[in-house]
PDB file of C-alpha atoms in Angstrom:
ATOM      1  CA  UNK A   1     105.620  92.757 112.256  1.00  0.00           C
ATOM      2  CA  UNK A   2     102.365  94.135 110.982  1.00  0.00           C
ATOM      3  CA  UNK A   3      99.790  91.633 110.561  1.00  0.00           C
ATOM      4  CA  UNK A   4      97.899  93.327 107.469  1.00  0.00           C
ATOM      5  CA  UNK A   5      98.334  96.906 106.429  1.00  0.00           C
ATOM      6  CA  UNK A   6      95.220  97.577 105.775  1.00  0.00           C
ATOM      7  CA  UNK A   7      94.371 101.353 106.772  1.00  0.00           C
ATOM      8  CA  UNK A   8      96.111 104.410 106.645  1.00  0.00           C
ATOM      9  CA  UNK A   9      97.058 105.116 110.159  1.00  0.00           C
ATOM     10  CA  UNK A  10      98.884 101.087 110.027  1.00  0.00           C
ATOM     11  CA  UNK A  11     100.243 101.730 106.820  1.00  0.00           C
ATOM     12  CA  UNK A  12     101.466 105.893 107.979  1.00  0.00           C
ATOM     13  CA  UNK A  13     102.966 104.286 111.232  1.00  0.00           C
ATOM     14  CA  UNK A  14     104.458 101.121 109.501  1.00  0.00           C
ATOM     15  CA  UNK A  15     106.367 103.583 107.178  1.00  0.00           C
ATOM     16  CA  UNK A  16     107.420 106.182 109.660  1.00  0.00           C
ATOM     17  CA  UNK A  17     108.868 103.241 111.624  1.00  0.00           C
ATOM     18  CA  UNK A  18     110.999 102.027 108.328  1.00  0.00           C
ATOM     19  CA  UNK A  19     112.191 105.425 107.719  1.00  0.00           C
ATOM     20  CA  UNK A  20     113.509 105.875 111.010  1.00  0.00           C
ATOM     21  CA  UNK A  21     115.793 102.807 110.855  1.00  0.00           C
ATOM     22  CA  UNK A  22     112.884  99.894 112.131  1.00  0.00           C
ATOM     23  CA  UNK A  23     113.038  96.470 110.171  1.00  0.00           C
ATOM     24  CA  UNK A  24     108.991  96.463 109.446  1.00  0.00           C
ATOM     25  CA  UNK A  25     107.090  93.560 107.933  1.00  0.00           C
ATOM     26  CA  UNK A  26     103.881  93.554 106.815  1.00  0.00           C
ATOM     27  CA  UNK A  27     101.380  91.718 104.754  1.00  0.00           C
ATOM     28  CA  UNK A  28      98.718  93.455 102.155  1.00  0.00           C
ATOM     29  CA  UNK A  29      96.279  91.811  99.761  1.00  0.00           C
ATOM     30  CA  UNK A  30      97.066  92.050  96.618  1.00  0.00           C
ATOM     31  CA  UNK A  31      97.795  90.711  93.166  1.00  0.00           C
ATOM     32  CA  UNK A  32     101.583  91.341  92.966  1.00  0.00           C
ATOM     33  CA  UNK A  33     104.243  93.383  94.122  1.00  0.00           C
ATOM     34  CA  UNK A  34     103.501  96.005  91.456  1.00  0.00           C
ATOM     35  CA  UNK A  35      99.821  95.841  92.836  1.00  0.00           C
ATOM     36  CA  UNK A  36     101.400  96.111  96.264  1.00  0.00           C
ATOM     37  CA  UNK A  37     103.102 100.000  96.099  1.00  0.00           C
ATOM     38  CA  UNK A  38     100.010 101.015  94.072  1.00  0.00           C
ATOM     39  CA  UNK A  39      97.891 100.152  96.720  1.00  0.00           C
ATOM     40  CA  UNK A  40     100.307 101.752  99.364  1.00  0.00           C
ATOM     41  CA  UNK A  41     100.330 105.019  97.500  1.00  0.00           C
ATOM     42  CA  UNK A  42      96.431 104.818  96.786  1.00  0.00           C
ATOM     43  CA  UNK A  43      95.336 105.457 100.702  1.00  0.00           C
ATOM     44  CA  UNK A  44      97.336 108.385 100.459  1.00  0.00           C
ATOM     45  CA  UNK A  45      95.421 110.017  97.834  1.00  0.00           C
ATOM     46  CA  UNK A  46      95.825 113.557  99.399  1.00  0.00           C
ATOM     47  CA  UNK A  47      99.576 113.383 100.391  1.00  0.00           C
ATOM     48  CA  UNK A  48     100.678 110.866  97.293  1.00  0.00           C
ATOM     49  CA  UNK A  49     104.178 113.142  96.655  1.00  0.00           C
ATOM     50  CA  UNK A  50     105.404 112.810 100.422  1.00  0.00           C
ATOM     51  CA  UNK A  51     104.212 108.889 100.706  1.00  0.00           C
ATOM     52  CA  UNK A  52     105.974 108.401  97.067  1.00  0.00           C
ATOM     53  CA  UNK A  53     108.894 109.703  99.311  1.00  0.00           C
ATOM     54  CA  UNK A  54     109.019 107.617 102.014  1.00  0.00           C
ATOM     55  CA  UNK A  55     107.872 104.603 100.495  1.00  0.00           C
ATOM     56  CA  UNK A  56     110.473 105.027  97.887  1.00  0.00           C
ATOM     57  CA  UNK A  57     113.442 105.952 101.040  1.00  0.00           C
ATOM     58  CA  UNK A  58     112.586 102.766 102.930  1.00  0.00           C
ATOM     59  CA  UNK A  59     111.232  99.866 101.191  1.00  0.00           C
ATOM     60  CA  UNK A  60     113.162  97.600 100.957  1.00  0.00           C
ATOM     61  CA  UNK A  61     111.351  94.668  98.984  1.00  0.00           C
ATOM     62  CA  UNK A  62     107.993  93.275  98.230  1.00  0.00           C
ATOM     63  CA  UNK A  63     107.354  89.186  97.379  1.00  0.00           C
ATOM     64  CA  UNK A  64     104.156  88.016  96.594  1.00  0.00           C
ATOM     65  CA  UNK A  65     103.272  84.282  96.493  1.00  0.00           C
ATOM     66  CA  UNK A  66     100.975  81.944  94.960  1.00  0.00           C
ATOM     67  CA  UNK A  67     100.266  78.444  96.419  1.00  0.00           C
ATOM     68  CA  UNK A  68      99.627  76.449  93.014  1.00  0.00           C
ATOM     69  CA  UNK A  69      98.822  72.657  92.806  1.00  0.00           C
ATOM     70  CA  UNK A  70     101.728  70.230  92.427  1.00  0.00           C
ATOM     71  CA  UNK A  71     101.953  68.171  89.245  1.00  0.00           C
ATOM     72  CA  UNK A  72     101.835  65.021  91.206  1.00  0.00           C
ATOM     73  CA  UNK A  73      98.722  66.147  93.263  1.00  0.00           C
ATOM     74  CA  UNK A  74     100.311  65.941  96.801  1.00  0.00           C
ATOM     75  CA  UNK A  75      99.560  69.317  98.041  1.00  0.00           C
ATOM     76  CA  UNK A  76     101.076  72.629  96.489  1.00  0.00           C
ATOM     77  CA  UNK A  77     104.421  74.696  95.673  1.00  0.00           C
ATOM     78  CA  UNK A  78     105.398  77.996  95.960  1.00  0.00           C
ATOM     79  CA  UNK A  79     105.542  80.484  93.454  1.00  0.00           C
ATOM     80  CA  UNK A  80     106.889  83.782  94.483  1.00  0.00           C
ATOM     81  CA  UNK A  81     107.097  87.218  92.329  1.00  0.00           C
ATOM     82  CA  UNK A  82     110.045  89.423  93.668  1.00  0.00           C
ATOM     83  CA  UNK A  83     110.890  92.937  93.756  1.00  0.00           C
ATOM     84  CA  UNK A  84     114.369  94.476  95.259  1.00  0.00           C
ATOM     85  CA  UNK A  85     114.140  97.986  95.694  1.00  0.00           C
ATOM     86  CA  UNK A  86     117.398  99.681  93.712  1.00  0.00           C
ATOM     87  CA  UNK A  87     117.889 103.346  93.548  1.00  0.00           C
ATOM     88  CA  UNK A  88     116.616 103.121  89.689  1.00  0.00           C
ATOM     89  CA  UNK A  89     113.290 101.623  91.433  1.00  0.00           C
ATOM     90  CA  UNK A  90     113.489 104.177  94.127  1.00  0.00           C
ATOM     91  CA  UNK A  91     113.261 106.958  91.646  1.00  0.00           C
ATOM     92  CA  UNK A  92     110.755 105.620  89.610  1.00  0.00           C
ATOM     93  CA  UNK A  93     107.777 105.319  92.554  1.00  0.00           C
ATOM     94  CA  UNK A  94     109.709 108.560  93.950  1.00  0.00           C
ATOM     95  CA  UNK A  95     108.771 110.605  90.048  1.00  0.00           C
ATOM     96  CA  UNK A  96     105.079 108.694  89.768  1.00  0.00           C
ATOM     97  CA  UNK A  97     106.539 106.235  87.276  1.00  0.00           C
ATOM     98  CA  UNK A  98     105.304 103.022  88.739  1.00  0.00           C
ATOM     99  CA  UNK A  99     104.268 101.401  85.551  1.00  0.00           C
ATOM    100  CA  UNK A 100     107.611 100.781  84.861  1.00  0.00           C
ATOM    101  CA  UNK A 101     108.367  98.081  87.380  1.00  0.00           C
ATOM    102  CA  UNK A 102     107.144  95.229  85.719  1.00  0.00           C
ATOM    103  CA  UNK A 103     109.908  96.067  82.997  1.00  0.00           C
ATOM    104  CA  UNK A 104     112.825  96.067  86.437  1.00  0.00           C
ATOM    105  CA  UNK A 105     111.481  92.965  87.240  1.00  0.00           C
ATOM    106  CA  UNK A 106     111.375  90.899  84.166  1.00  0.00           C
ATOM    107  CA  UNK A 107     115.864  91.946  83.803  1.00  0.00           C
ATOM    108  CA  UNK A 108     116.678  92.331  87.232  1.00  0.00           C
ATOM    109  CA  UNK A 109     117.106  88.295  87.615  1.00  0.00           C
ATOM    110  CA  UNK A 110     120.515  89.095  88.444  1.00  0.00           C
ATOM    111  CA  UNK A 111     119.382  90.842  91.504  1.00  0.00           C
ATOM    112  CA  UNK A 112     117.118  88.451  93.033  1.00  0.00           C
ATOM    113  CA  UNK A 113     113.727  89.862  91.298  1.00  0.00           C
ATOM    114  CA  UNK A 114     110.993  87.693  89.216  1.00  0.00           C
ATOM    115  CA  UNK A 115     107.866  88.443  87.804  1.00  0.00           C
ATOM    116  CA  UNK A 116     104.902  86.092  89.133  1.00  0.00           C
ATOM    117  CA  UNK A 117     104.855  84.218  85.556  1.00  0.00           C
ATOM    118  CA  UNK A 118     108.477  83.965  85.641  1.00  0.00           C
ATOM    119  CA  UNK A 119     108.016  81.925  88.805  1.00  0.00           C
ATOM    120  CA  UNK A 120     105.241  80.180  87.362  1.00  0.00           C
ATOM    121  CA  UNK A 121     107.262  79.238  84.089  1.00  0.00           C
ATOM    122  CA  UNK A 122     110.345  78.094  86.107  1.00  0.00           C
ATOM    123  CA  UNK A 123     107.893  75.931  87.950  1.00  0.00           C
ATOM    124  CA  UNK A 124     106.396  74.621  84.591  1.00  0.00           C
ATOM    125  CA  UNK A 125     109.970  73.757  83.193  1.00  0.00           C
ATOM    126  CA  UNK A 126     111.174  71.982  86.243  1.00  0.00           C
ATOM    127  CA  UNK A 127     108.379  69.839  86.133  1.00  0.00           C
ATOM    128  CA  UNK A 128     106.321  70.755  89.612  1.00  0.00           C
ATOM    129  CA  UNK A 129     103.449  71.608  88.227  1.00  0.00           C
TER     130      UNK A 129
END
């Protein structure tokens, strides 16, 4: 477990570690999971091809969460945005296409993955906020 992956030598060792078969966790501040492998490939700004690499060989999946307000005012709910790595994803950070993950996540329901106002809409419908 890394606490916060928040420089390059953490985030270089956290992803050596992954691509040699380690189960790594970490935690990064950011707006989504998008936000999230932009930021990862953004310290690298000198080796971005052979981080797009590894990044796209070993991650595995990236939630982000939002504590919002319950509708009856006794304290908050989850809302999480999900992304599941598939080898369509993998190739897209691998070639520099990252803007295109937002599209993956918004159909890839059947997988497991949700965009943050997905989540948020779900939340709205079921009546917990």
């Amino acid at each position: 477990m890394v606490g916060e992956l928040r420089d390059e030598e953490t985030i270089a060792t956290a992803l050596t570690a992954a691509e040699t078969g380690h189960l790594v966790f970490g935690t990064l501040h950011t707006a989504g999971a998008v936000d999230t492998v932009h930021r990862i490939l953004d310290v690298f700004p000198d080796r971005e091809q052979q981080i797009r690499a590894q990044l796209a060989a070993s991650l595995a999946a990236v939630v982000s969460q939002k504590l919002l307000p319950r509708r009856d005012g006794k304290g908050r709910v989850g809302a999480y945005e999900v992304l599941i790595m598939t080898a369509a994803l993998r190739n897209l950070i691998r070639e520099g296409h990252t803007q295109q993950i937002r599209s993956f996540m918004q159909t890839g329901s059947r997988l497991g993955m949700q965009t943050m106002e997905q989540a948020v809409e779900m939340l709205q419908r079921t009546g917990k906020i």
